Coordinates of N, CA and C in Angstrom, one line a residue:
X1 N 37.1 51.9 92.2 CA 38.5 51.7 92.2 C 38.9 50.8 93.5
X2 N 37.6 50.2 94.2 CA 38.0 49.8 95.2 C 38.5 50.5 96.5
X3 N 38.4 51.6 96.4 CA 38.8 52.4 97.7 C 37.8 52.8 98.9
X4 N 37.7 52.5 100.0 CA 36.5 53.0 101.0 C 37.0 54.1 102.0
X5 N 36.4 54.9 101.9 CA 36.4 56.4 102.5 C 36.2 56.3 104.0
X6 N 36.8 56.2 104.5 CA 36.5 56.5 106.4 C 36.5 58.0 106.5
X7 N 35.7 58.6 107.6 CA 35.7 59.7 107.9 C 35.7 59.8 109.4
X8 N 36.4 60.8 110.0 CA 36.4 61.0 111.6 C 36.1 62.6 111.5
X9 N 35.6 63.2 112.1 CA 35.1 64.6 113.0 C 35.7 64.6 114.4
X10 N 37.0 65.7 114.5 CA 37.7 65.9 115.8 C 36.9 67.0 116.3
X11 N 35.9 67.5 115.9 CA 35.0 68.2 117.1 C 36.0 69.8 117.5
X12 N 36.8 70.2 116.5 CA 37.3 71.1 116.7 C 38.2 70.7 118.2
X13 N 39.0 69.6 118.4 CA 39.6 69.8 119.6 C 40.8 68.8 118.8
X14 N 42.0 69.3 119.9 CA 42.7 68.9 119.2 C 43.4 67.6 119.8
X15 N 43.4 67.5 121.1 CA 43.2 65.9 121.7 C 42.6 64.8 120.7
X16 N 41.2 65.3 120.1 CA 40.6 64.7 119.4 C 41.5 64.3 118.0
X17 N 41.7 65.6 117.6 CA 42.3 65.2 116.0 C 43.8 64.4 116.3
X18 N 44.9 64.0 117.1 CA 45.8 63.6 117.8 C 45.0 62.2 117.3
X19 N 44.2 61.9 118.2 CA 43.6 60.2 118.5 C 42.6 60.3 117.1
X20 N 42.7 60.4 116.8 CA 41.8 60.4 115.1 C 42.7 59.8 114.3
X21 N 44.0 61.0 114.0 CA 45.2 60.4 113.0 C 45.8 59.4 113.1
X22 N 45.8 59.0 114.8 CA 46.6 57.5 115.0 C 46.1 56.7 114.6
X23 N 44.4 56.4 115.1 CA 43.7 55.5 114.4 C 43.5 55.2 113.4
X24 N 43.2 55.9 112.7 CA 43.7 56.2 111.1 C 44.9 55.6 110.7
X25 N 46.0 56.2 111.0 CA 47.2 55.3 111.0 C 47.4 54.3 111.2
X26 N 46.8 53.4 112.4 CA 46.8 52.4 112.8 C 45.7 51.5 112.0
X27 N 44.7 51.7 111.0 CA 44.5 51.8 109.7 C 45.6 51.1 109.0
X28 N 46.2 51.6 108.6 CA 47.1 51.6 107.7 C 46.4 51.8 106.0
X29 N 45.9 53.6 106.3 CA 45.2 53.7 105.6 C 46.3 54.3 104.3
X30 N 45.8 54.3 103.1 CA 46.7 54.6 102.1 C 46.6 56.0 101.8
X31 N 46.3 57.0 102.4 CA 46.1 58.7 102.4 C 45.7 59.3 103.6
X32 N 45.8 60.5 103.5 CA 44.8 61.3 104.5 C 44.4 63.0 103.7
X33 N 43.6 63.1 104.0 CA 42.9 64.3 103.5 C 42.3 64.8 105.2
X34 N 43.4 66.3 105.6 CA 43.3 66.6 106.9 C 42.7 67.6 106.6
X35 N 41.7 68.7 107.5 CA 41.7 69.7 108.0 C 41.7 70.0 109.6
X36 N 43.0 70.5 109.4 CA 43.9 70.8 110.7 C 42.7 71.7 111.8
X37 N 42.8 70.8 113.2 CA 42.3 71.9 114.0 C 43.4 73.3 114.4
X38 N 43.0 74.2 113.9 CA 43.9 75.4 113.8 C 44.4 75.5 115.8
X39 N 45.5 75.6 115.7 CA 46.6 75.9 116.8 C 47.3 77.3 116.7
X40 N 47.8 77.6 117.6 CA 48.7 78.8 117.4 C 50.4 78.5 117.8
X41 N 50.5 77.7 118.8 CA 51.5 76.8 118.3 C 52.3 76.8 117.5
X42 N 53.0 77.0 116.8 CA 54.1 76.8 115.4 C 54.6 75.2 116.0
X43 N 54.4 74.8 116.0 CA 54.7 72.9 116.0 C 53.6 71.8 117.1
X44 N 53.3 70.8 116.1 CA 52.4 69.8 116.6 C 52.6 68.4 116.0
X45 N 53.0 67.8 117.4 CA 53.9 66.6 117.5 C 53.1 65.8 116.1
X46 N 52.2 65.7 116.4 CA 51.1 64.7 115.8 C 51.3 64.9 114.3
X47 N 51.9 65.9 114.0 CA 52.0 66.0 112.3 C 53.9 66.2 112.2
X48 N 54.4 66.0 113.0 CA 56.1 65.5 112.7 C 56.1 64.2 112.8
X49 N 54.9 63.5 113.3 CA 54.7 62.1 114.2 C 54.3 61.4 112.2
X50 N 53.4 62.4 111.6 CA 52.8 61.9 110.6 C 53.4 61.8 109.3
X51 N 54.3 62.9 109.4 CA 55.1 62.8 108.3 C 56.2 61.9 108.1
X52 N 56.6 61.5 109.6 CA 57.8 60.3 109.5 C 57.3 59.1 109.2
X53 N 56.1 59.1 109.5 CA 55.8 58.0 108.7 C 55.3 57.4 106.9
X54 N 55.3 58.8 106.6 CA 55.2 58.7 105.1 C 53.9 58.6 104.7
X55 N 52.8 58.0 105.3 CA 51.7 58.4 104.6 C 51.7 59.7 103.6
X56 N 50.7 59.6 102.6 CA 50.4 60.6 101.5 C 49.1 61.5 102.5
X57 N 49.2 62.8 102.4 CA 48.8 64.0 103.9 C 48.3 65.1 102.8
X58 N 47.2 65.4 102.4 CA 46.8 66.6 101.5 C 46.1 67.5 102.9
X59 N 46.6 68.7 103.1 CA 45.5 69.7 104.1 C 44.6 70.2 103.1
X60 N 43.5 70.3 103.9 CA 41.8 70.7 103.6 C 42.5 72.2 104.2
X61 N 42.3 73.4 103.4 CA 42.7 74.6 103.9 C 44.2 75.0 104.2
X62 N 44.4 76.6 104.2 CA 45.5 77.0 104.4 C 46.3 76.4 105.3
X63 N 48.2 75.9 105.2 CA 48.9 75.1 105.7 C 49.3 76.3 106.8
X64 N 49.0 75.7 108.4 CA 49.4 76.5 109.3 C 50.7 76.2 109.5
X65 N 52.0 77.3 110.4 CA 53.2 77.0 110.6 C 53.1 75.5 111.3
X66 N 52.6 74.5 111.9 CA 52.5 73.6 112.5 C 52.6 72.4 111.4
X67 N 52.0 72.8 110.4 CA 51.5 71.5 109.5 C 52.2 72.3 108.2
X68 N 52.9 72.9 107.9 CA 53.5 74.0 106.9 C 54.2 72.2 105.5
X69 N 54.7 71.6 106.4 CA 55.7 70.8 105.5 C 54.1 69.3 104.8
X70 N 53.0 70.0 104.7 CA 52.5 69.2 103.9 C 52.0 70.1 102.9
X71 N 51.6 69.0 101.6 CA 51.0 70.3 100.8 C 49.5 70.1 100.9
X72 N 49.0 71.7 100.6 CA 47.7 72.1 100.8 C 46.9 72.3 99.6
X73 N 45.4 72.7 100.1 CA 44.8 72.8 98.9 C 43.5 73.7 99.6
X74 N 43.4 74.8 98.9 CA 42.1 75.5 99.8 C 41.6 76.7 98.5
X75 N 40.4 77.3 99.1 CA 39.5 77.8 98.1 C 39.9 79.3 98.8
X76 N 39.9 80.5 98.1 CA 39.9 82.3 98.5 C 38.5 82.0 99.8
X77 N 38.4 82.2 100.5 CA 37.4 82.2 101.8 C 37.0 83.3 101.5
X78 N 37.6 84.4 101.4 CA 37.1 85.6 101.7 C 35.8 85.5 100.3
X79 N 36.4 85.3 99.2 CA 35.8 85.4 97.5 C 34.3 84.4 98.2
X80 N 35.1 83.0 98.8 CA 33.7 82.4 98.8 C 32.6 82.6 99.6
X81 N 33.1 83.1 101.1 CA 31.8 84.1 101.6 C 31.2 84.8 100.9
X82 N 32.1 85.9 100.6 CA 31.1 87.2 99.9 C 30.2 86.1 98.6
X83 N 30.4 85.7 98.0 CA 29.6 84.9 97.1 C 28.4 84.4 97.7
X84 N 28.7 83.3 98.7 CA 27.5 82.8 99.1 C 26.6 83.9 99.9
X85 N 27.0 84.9 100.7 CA 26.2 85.5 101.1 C 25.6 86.7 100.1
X86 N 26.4 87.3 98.9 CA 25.4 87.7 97.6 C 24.4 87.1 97.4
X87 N 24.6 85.6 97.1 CA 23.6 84.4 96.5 C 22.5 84.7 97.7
X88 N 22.6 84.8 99.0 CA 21.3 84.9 99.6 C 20.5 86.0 99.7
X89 N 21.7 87.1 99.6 CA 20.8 88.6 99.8 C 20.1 88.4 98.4
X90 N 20.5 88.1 97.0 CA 19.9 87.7 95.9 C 18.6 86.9 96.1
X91 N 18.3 86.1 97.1 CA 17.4 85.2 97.2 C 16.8 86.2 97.9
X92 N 16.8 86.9 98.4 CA 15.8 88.1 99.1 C 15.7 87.7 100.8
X93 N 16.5 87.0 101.4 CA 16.9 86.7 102.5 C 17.4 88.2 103.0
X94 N 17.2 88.7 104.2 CA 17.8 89.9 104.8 C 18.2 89.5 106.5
X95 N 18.1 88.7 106.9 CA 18.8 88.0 108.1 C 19.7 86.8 108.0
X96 N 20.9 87.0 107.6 CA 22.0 85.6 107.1 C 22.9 86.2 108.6
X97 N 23.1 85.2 109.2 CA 24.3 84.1 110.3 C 25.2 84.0 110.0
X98 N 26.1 84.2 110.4 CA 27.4 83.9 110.1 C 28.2 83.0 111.4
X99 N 28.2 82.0 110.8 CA 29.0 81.4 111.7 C 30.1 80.7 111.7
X100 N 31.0 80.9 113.0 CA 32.6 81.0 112.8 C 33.0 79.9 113.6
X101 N 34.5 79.8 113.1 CA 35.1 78.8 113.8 C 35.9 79.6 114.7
X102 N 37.0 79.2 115.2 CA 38.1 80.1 116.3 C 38.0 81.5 115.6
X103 N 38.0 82.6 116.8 CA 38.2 83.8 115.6 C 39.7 84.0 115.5
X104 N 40.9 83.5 115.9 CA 42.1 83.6 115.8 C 42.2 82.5 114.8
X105 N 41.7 82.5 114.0 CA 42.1 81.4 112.9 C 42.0 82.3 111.6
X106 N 42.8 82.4 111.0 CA 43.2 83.4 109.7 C 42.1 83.2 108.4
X107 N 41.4 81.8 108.5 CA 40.1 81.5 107.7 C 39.2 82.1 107.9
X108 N 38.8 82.0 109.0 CA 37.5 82.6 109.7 C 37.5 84.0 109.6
X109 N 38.8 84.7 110.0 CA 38.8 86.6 110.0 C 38.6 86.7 108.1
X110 N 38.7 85.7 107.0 CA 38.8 85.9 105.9 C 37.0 85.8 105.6
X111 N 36.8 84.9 106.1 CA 35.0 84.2 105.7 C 34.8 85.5 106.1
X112 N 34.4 86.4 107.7 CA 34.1 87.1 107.9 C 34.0 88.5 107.2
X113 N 34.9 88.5 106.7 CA 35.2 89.9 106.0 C 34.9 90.0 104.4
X114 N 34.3 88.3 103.9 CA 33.8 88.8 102.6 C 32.2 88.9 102.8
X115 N 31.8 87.8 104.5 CA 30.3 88.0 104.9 C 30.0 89.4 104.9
X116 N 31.0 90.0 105.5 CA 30.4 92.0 105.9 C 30.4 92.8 104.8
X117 N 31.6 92.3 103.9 CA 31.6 93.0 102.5 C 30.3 92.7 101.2
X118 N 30.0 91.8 101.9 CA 28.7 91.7 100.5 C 27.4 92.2 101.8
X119 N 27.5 92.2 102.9 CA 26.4 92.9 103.4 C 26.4 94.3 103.1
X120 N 27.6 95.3 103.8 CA 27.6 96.5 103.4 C 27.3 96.7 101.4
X121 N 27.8 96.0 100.9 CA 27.3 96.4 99.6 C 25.7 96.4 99.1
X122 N 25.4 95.8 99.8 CA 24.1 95.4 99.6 C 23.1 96.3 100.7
X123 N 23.6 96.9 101.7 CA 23.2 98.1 102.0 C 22.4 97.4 103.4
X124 N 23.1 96.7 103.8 CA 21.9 95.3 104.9 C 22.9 95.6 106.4
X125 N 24.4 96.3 106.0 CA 24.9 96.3 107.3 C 25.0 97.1 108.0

């Protein structure tokens, strides 16, 4: 269709994601497909900054109070942990990692809690 995909990694910082979107914008790219570095914040300039400008803004993951007025799109975390870590204890793996992003981020306490729930069922925790 003619469209080429740029991608940026803000490294979980949010200075970073700030100078990412502008670039981007200064692009003058025809979308964005974000996942927000999670804030606690209830407002961030950079996405009142983004929305006045009308670009089309899909969030990768649940819409935090900060980024609330775009629409989102995200998968049950909790469902898809516990899945993937079934799938391993299934594979006969008995040492699975779990690793997190901010633990104040409402994703991560969700990933977390379907990781421990399919361990305890599985009798590994």
């Amino acid at each position: 269709m003619g469209y080429d995909l740029l991608f940026v990694h803000t490294l979980n910082n949010v200075e970073r994601e700030e100078a990412c979107i502008r670039r981007l914008l200064s692009r003058r790219v025809d979308g964005l497909f974000i996942s927000p570095v999670y804030r606690i914040d209830p407002e961030a300039h950079i996405y009142q900054e983004l929305q006045s400008c009308g670009t089309p803004t899909i969030l990768l993951g649940p819409a935090a109070k900060f980024c609330s007025q775009f629409a989102s799109m995200h998968v049950d975390d909790l469902v898809a942990s516990y899945t993937a870590t079934q799938h391993l204890l299934k594979l006969g793996h008995k040492q699975i990692a779990f690793l997190s992003g901010p633990q104040a981020a409402p994703w991560s306490q969700e990933r977390f809690e379907g990781y421990r729930r399919a361990l305890r069922e599985a009798g590994a925790s």
